[in-house]
Amino acid sequence: MSNSLLLLHTAITVLGIVGLIVGARLNPVIVLVLGSLYLGLATGLGFEGTAKAVTTGFGDLMAEVGLIIGFGVLLGSLLSATGTLQRIVELFLKAFGKDRSPYALGLSAGVVFPAIYFDVALVMLAPMARSVAARTGASVAAVGGALAIGLEVGLLMVLPGAAALAISGSLGVGLGMMLLFGIGIGVASIVIAVFLHGRLMRRTWNPAKDEAHVDDGIEGMAVGSAETPKRTLPLIVLVLPVLVPLLLIVLGTVTETAGARVGWIAFLADPVVALLIGLVLGCAITVWTLSRDAVERALNKGAATSGTILLFTGVAGSLGEVISRTGVGDVVSGLFHAGSASPLLLAWLVAALLRLAQGSGSVAAITAATLLAPVVGGLGTAPVLVALAAAAGASFGGHVSDNTFWMFRTLLSLSTRGAFQVYTVAQSIMSVVALALVLVADLVS
């Protein structure tokens, strides 16, 4: 099949999925599977190959993030039941104030959480984001957009974010340089993008159309009212179910980065094991402060919510697998070659097109960096800026082929239209802002 037809069928699939979900209001799970089947058959994967790609994509993604999402949502439900999240939100608002809460959330997600897996950080921070919006009267669009921006910066630009480490390694960028420039440009990108996105949402956000309700089959992760506790505990003890997994994961990342990998640390730092430890601690604390029945109620509520999230996430993985097997990413990569344009603009453009085509920001950034790696030394541009340009481009335009798009939709109780505004638009604004900052850094360096 020609490259033109391959790109055409991919575009038809993405536009068709968006149209059927947003316009015809069909169930996204069914539409995503139908879109995956169409793309596989239309691009020559065959009947058996298409069916296998759909099931493999679902299974592989569930193997990677299924337990992480499930444990994270259950933990969030326990923290809500004990009133821990409410107390954190009150402390958060007292420290930063209503007007600065989106900036504080975005910066926390980008600078404090880069060592945490994106999905882990999202399931932990989503309830807080929803609750901050409810307590302050701020639009969930502004708070959710800040979360989307911060998490993406933490993944792609700020060490020890997984993709940031991979990009710097591909281009031979020293970790010190990547850390220095990544934090500087990342923090500035978050602040500017949160401001611009918030201003835009004042004009475009429509709660009636952009926020989902229980009737839409999405309950979300807002913090509900807590029961009156039988016993009280200090806040530092109540947040141990969150702090312990985070510290374990950070410890594992630090030891691995330092080349001092230790077996038992790597085991405890595995996100599934770390979150399970946190979940067990959460159950114990809930029993102590409330009752065994309260634990069961919280876990049942969390299980009902996580089921929806897992289904949405899994079928997005099916679409991603089909797209990967069609080779559209290779087609997009082959359209460019190093030296054909400004290296910074080229890195951004290739990464952006790859993100639009196949969904994964990490893959898009690493691929763009790899394309320029052989000649980066002769480009006359600092390799760290090429790395950050690729990271910025990979933030552009995440949509229905990205499983985290659907996680944002369900965790924040958004409609598909709302998810586009909170996730796609917010990160695209950050992408353009970061590119501008990289170009300015190149001029003054």
PDB file of N, CA and C in Angstrom, residues 294-328:
ATOM      1  N   ALA A 294     -16.410   0.340  56.168  1.00  0.00           N
ATOM      2  CA  ALA A 294     -16.026   1.527  55.408  1.00  0.00           C
ATOM      3  C   ALA A 294     -14.986   1.178  54.344  1.00  0.00           C
ATOM      4  N   VAL A 295     -14.087   0.270  54.680  1.00  0.00           N
ATOM      5  CA  VAL A 295     -13.094  -0.187  53.704  1.00  0.00           C
ATOM      6  C   VAL A 295     -13.785  -0.854  52.519  1.00  0.00           C
ATOM      7  N   GLU A 296     -14.719  -1.729  52.813  1.00  0.00           N
ATOM      8  CA  GLU A 296     -15.423  -2.436  51.738  1.00  0.00           C
ATOM      9  C   GLU A 296     -16.210  -1.476  50.854  1.00  0.00           C
ATOM     10  N   ARG A 297     -16.873  -0.511  51.466  1.00  0.00           N
ATOM     11  CA  ARG A 297     -17.636   0.460  50.681  1.00  0.00           C
ATOM     12  C   ARG A 297     -16.704   1.270  49.767  1.00  0.00           C
ATOM     13  N   ALA A 298     -15.582   1.699  50.322  1.00  0.00           N
ATOM     14  CA  ALA A 298     -14.643   2.498  49.533  1.00  0.00           C
ATOM     15  C   ALA A 298     -14.055   1.676  48.393  1.00  0.00           C
ATOM     16  N   LEU A 299     -13.683   0.433  48.673  1.00  0.00           N
ATOM     17  CA  LEU A 299     -13.102  -0.415  47.631  1.00  0.00           C
ATOM     18  C   LEU A 299     -14.123  -0.752  46.552  1.00  0.00           C
ATOM     19  N   ASN A 300     -15.364  -0.984  46.938  1.00  0.00           N
ATOM     20  CA  ASN A 300     -16.407  -1.265  45.944  1.00  0.00           C
ATOM     21  C   ASN A 300     -16.642  -0.060  45.035  1.00  0.00           C
ATOM     22  N   LYS A 301     -16.654   1.128  45.630  1.00  0.00           N
ATOM     23  CA  LYS A 301     -16.833   2.340  44.835  1.00  0.00           C
ATOM     24  C   LYS A 301     -15.654   2.542  43.888  1.00  0.00           C
ATOM     25  N   GLY A 302     -14.446   2.318  44.398  1.00  0.00           N
ATOM     26  CA  GLY A 302     -13.268   2.458  43.555  1.00  0.00           C
ATOM     27  C   GLY A 302     -13.236   1.439  42.430  1.00  0.00           C
ATOM     28  N   ALA A 303     -13.663   0.206  42.729  1.00  0.00           N
ATOM     29  CA  ALA A 303     -13.677  -0.836  41.708  1.00  0.00           C
ATOM     30  C   ALA A 303     -14.648  -0.494  40.583  1.00  0.00           C
ATOM     31  N   ALA A 304     -15.797   0.074  40.937  1.00  0.00           N
ATOM     32  CA  ALA A 304     -16.768   0.458  39.910  1.00  0.00           C
ATOM     33  C   ALA A 304     -16.200   1.548  39.004  1.00  0.00           C
ATOM     34  N   THR A 305     -15.498   2.501  39.607  1.00  0.00           N
ATOM     35  CA  THR A 305     -14.901   3.578  38.813  1.00  0.00           C
ATOM     36  C   THR A 305     -13.759   3.066  37.946  1.00  0.00           C
ATOM     37  N   SER A 306     -12.896   2.214  38.517  1.00  0.00           N
ATOM     38  CA  SER A 306     -11.723   1.743  37.777  1.00  0.00           C
ATOM     39  C   SER A 306     -12.116   0.855  36.607  1.00  0.00           C
ATOM     40  N   GLY A 307     -13.249   0.159  36.717  1.00  0.00           N
ATOM     41  CA  GLY A 307     -13.682  -0.682  35.602  1.00  0.00           C
ATOM     42  C   GLY A 307     -13.906   0.127  34.340  1.00  0.00           C
ATOM     43  N   THR A 308     -14.562   1.276  34.478  1.00  0.00           N
ATOM     44  CA  THR A 308     -14.788   2.154  33.326  1.00  0.00           C
ATOM     45  C   THR A 308     -13.474   2.672  32.760  1.00  0.00           C
ATOM     46  N   ILE A 309     -12.595   3.090  33.660  1.00  0.00           N
ATOM     47  CA  ILE A 309     -11.307   3.640  33.222  1.00  0.00           C
ATOM     48  C   ILE A 309     -10.499   2.583  32.485  1.00  0.00           C
ATOM     49  N   LEU A 310     -10.455   1.370  33.017  1.00  0.00           N
ATOM     50  CA  LEU A 310      -9.667   0.305  32.399  1.00  0.00           C
ATOM     51  C   LEU A 310     -10.193  -0.054  31.018  1.00  0.00           C
ATOM     52  N   LEU A 311     -11.505  -0.057  30.848  1.00  0.00           N
ATOM     53  CA  LEU A 311     -12.082  -0.398  29.548  1.00  0.00           C
ATOM     54  C   LEU A 311     -11.732   0.664  28.513  1.00  0.00           C
ATOM     55  N   PHE A 312     -11.893   1.920  28.875  1.00  0.00           N
ATOM     56  CA  PHE A 312     -11.522   3.010  27.962  1.00  0.00           C
ATOM     57  C   PHE A 312     -10.042   2.930  27.604  1.00  0.00           C
ATOM     58  N   THR A 313      -9.205   2.738  28.618  1.00  0.00           N
ATOM     59  CA  THR A 313      -7.760   2.707  28.403  1.00  0.00           C
ATOM     60  C   THR A 313      -7.360   1.531  27.524  1.00  0.00           C
ATOM     61  N   GLY A 314      -7.949   0.376  27.777  1.00  0.00           N
ATOM     62  CA  GLY A 314      -7.589  -0.823  27.024  1.00  0.00           C
ATOM     63  C   GLY A 314      -7.906  -0.732  25.544  1.00  0.00           C
ATOM     64  N   VAL A 315      -9.084  -0.220  25.205  1.00  0.00           N
ATOM     65  CA  VAL A 315      -9.436  -0.140  23.781  1.00  0.00           C
ATOM     66  C   VAL A 315      -8.627   0.941  23.080  1.00  0.00           C
ATOM     67  N   ALA A 316      -8.176   1.964  23.827  1.00  0.00           N
ATOM     68  CA  ALA A 316      -7.241   2.922  23.237  1.00  0.00           C
ATOM     69  C   ALA A 316      -5.930   2.229  22.906  1.00  0.00           C
ATOM     70  N   GLY A 317      -5.529   1.276  23.746  1.00  0.00           N
ATOM     71  CA  GLY A 317      -4.349   0.472  23.446  1.00  0.00           C
ATOM     72  C   GLY A 317      -4.527  -0.373  22.201  1.00  0.00           C
ATOM     73  N   SER A 318      -5.746  -0.844  21.967  1.00  0.00           N
ATOM     74  CA  SER A 318      -6.027  -1.611  20.740  1.00  0.00           C
ATOM     75  C   SER A 318      -5.800  -0.757  19.506  1.00  0.00           C
ATOM     76  N   LEU A 319      -6.322   0.473  19.536  1.00  0.00           N
ATOM     77  CA  LEU A 319      -6.124   1.375  18.400  1.00  0.00           C
ATOM     78  C   LEU A 319      -4.644   1.694  18.221  1.00  0.00           C
ATOM     79  N   GLY A 320      -3.940   1.933  19.321  1.00  0.00           N
ATOM     80  CA  GLY A 320      -2.521   2.228  19.230  1.00  0.00           C
ATOM     81  C   GLY A 320      -1.726   1.083  18.629  1.00  0.00           C
ATOM     82  N   GLU A 321      -2.071  -0.143  18.977  1.00  0.00           N
ATOM     83  CA  GLU A 321      -1.372  -1.309  18.424  1.00  0.00           C
ATOM     84  C   GLU A 321      -1.612  -1.448  16.931  1.00  0.00           C
ATOM     85  N   VAL A 322      -2.852  -1.236  16.501  1.00  0.00           N
ATOM     86  CA  VAL A 322      -3.148  -1.306  15.070  1.00  0.00           C
ATOM     87  C   VAL A 322      -2.372  -0.239  14.308  1.00  0.00           C
ATOM     88  N   ILE A 323      -2.369   0.977  14.844  1.00  0.00           N
ATOM     89  CA  ILE A 323      -1.620   2.063  14.199  1.00  0.00           C
ATOM     90  C   ILE A 323      -0.146   1.710  14.111  1.00  0.00           C
ATOM     91  N   SER A 324       0.384   1.128  15.189  1.00  0.00           N
ATOM     92  CA  SER A 324       1.801   0.750  15.198  1.00  0.00           C
ATOM     93  C   SER A 324       2.105  -0.289  14.126  1.00  0.00           C
ATOM     94  N   ARG A 325       1.222  -1.275  13.967  1.00  0.00           N
ATOM     95  CA  ARG A 325       1.477  -2.348  12.995  1.00  0.00           C
ATOM     96  C   ARG A 325       1.314  -1.884  11.555  1.00  0.00           C
ATOM     97  N   THR A 326       0.559  -0.829  11.334  1.00  0.00           N
ATOM     98  CA  THR A 326       0.426  -0.340   9.961  1.00  0.00           C
ATOM     99  C   THR A 326       1.702   0.340   9.480  1.00  0.00           C
ATOM    100  N   GLY A 327       2.575   0.773  10.429  1.00  0.00           N
ATOM    101  CA  GLY A 327       3.823   1.419  10.043  1.00  0.00           C
ATOM    102  C   GLY A 327       3.695   2.887   9.737  1.00  0.00           C
ATOM    103  N   VAL A 328       2.608   3.518  10.163  1.00  0.00           N
ATOM    104  CA  VAL A 328       2.421   4.929   9.838  1.00  0.00           C
ATOM    105  C   VAL A 328       3.491   5.798  10.494  1.00  0.00           C
TER     106      VAL A 328
END
